[in-house]
Amino acid sequence: YCQKDSCKKYEFFNFDMYLKVAMKEIEEMDILNALTDKEFILYYQPQVNLYTNRIYGFEALIRWDHPLYGLLPPFLFIDKLIENGAINEVGKWIMEEACRQKKIWNQLRYKDIIVSVNVSIEQLEDENFHLLIKDLLKKFNIKASSLNIEITEHEPYKLQKSVINNLKEIKKLGARIYLDDFGTSYCYLNNLCVLPVDGIKIDKFFIDDIEKNKKKYIVTKQTIELANQLGIDVVAEGIERKEQIDYLKEIGCYKAQGYFFGKPMPFDETISILENTSFELN
Ligand code: C2E
Ligand code: MG
Ligand code: MG
Ligand code: MG
């Protein structure tokens, strides 16, 4: 009875096991122990430029390498982290780890590669959050222009002042702000007017069967048009088939992410992928 879409994403993992973990263990977990025991790990998923067929960045996606259950996906524990407030501590670790690994790309001559980090709204409520980013960029000698922050849509009038202030400060540093899962969740278009966003990520929902579903095609097309008019960037999420790419290019979307290009992978694997040549899409 697990109806989460994300359950289906991890076919390699025994489904009953999931339920057991989700229903019992995760309820009682001591998530801060996971942090001090260094059980969190960042996976990276390629982001591809459809003009050049090359990787321009990676999105950092957290996993919990649980001693008993193995690699756990974020839908099992992110909400818990937010509920119990641990997201702030874990979020700091995520940001630091992403910057540390970005520095390794830099040292390996991949200076242009962008790292995208998911940040929850709760993290942005801490008025000092932008200072953390500032310090980390300095500590690891990273250009702010190679950092993207991904946030999800919220009801703008419910946002604390500190959230908007943090976003403005982060932008001032030179990093970019993306609205994740665009068009699903709340879909308050006023976010586009109120928040200092540089780009949107069109949710997988629209991309899934864009070839067959006329409505999704139209909504995606108009969303891209909207972004173009606003002068902001667009990334399509969840590309699994080549045909989807043809449609996206036709309607002017030239950045994409999805299993077609690569699943989220451990950091070490990103290096060998970067060593290799571009994707052949023609
Ligand atoms: P998201 O930021 O929208 O990340 C995209 C999710 O879609 C990832 O799931 C990714 O593995 C999955 N995905 C990408 N391409 C495909 C595809 O072609 N097909 C399918 N079926 N799935 C695809 P993941 O890693 O399970 O993350 C789920 C969500 O958890 C993320 O959605 C994000 O909202 C949250 N999350 C992940 N890492 C972090 C983090 O470090 N901090 C915070 N605050 N949230 C995170
Ligand atoms: Mg994201
Ligand atoms: Mg997304
Ligand atoms: Mg998502």
mmCIF file of N, CA and C in Angstrom, residues 29-41 62-67 72 77 81 90 93:
data_model
loop_
_atom_site.group_PDB
_atom_site.id
_atom_site.type_symbol
_atom_site.label_atom_id
_atom_site.label_comp_id
_atom_site.label_asym_id
_atom_site.label_seq_id
_atom_site.Cartn_x
_atom_site.Cartn_y
_atom_site.Cartn_z
ATOM 1 N N MET A 29 14.076 6.109 14.276
ATOM 2 C CA MET A 29 15.487 6.323 13.999
ATOM 3 C C MET A 29 16.047 7.540 14.730
ATOM 4 N N ASP A 30 17.312 7.441 14.986
ATOM 5 C CA ASP A 30 18.009 8.585 15.546
ATOM 6 C C ASP A 30 18.864 9.155 14.424
ATOM 7 N N ILE A 31 18.281 10.118 13.749
ATOM 8 C CA ILE A 31 18.886 10.539 12.495
ATOM 9 C C ILE A 31 20.172 11.325 12.697
ATOM 10 N N LEU A 32 20.298 11.915 13.875
ATOM 11 C CA LEU A 32 21.541 12.650 14.123
ATOM 12 C C LEU A 32 22.718 11.699 14.295
ATOM 13 N N ASN A 33 22.413 10.494 14.779
ATOM 14 C CA ASN A 33 23.466 9.482 14.838
ATOM 15 C C ASN A 33 23.970 9.164 13.445
ATOM 16 N N ALA A 34 23.038 9.134 12.514
ATOM 17 C CA ALA A 34 23.428 8.848 11.132
ATOM 18 C C ALA A 34 24.426 9.889 10.643
ATOM 19 N N LEU A 35 24.232 11.116 11.082
ATOM 20 C CA LEU A 35 25.147 12.182 10.672
ATOM 21 C C LEU A 35 26.521 11.986 11.321
ATOM 22 N N THR A 36 26.524 11.784 12.642
ATOM 23 C CA THR A 36 27.816 11.628 13.311
ATOM 24 C C THR A 36 28.489 10.311 12.932
ATOM 25 N N ASP A 37 27.689 9.307 12.607
ATOM 26 C CA ASP A 37 28.277 8.036 12.176
ATOM 27 C C ASP A 37 28.652 8.034 10.697
ATOM 28 N N LYS A 38 28.501 9.185 10.077
ATOM 29 C CA LYS A 38 28.883 9.349 8.665
ATOM 30 C C LYS A 38 28.177 8.352 7.745
ATOM 31 N N GLU A 39 26.887 8.197 7.962
ATOM 32 C CA GLU A 39 26.141 7.260 7.122
ATOM 33 C C GLU A 39 25.460 7.934 5.924
ATOM 34 N N PHE A 40 25.469 9.264 5.909
ATOM 35 C CA PHE A 40 24.910 9.947 4.741
ATOM 36 C C PHE A 40 25.953 10.005 3.633
ATOM 37 N N ILE A 41 25.454 9.990 2.424
ATOM 38 C CA ILE A 41 26.357 10.035 1.281
ATOM 39 C C ILE A 41 25.649 10.786 0.154
ATOM 40 N N ILE A 62 20.929 13.171 -1.782
ATOM 41 C CA ILE A 62 21.371 12.476 -0.568
ATOM 42 C C ILE A 62 20.848 11.036 -0.497
ATOM 43 N N ARG A 63 21.665 10.177 0.072
ATOM 44 C CA ARG A 63 21.294 8.794 0.368
ATOM 45 C C ARG A 63 21.716 8.519 1.802
ATOM 46 N N TRP A 64 21.012 7.572 2.421
ATOM 47 C CA TRP A 64 21.412 7.149 3.757
ATOM 48 C C TRP A 64 21.903 5.712 3.642
ATOM 49 N N ASP A 65 23.189 5.545 3.843
ATOM 50 C CA ASP A 65 23.772 4.213 3.769
ATOM 51 C C ASP A 65 23.580 3.548 5.129
ATOM 52 N N HIS A 66 22.411 2.956 5.294
ATOM 53 C CA HIS A 66 22.002 2.390 6.576
ATOM 54 C C HIS A 66 22.726 1.075 6.833
ATOM 55 N N PRO A 67 23.266 0.883 8.055
ATOM 56 C CA PRO A 67 24.048 -0.330 8.313
ATOM 57 C C PRO A 67 23.235 -1.611 8.127
ATOM 58 N N LEU A 72 19.336 3.969 1.451
ATOM 59 C CA LEU A 72 17.945 4.426 1.535
ATOM 60 C C LEU A 72 17.773 5.749 0.782
ATOM 61 N N PHE A 77 13.391 9.599 4.485
ATOM 62 C CA PHE A 77 13.894 10.275 5.691
ATOM 63 C C PHE A 77 13.930 11.802 5.638
ATOM 64 N N LEU A 81 13.587 14.422 8.798
ATOM 65 C CA LEU A 81 14.637 15.404 9.119
ATOM 66 C C LEU A 81 14.040 16.795 9.301
ATOM 67 N N VAL A 90 21.995 18.454 9.034
ATOM 68 C CA VAL A 90 22.276 17.601 7.884
ATOM 69 C C VAL A 90 22.464 18.452 6.625
ATOM 70 N N TRP A 93 25.868 19.771 6.399
ATOM 71 C CA TRP A 93 26.777 18.718 5.934
ATOM 72 C C TRP A 93 26.650 18.538 4.417
#
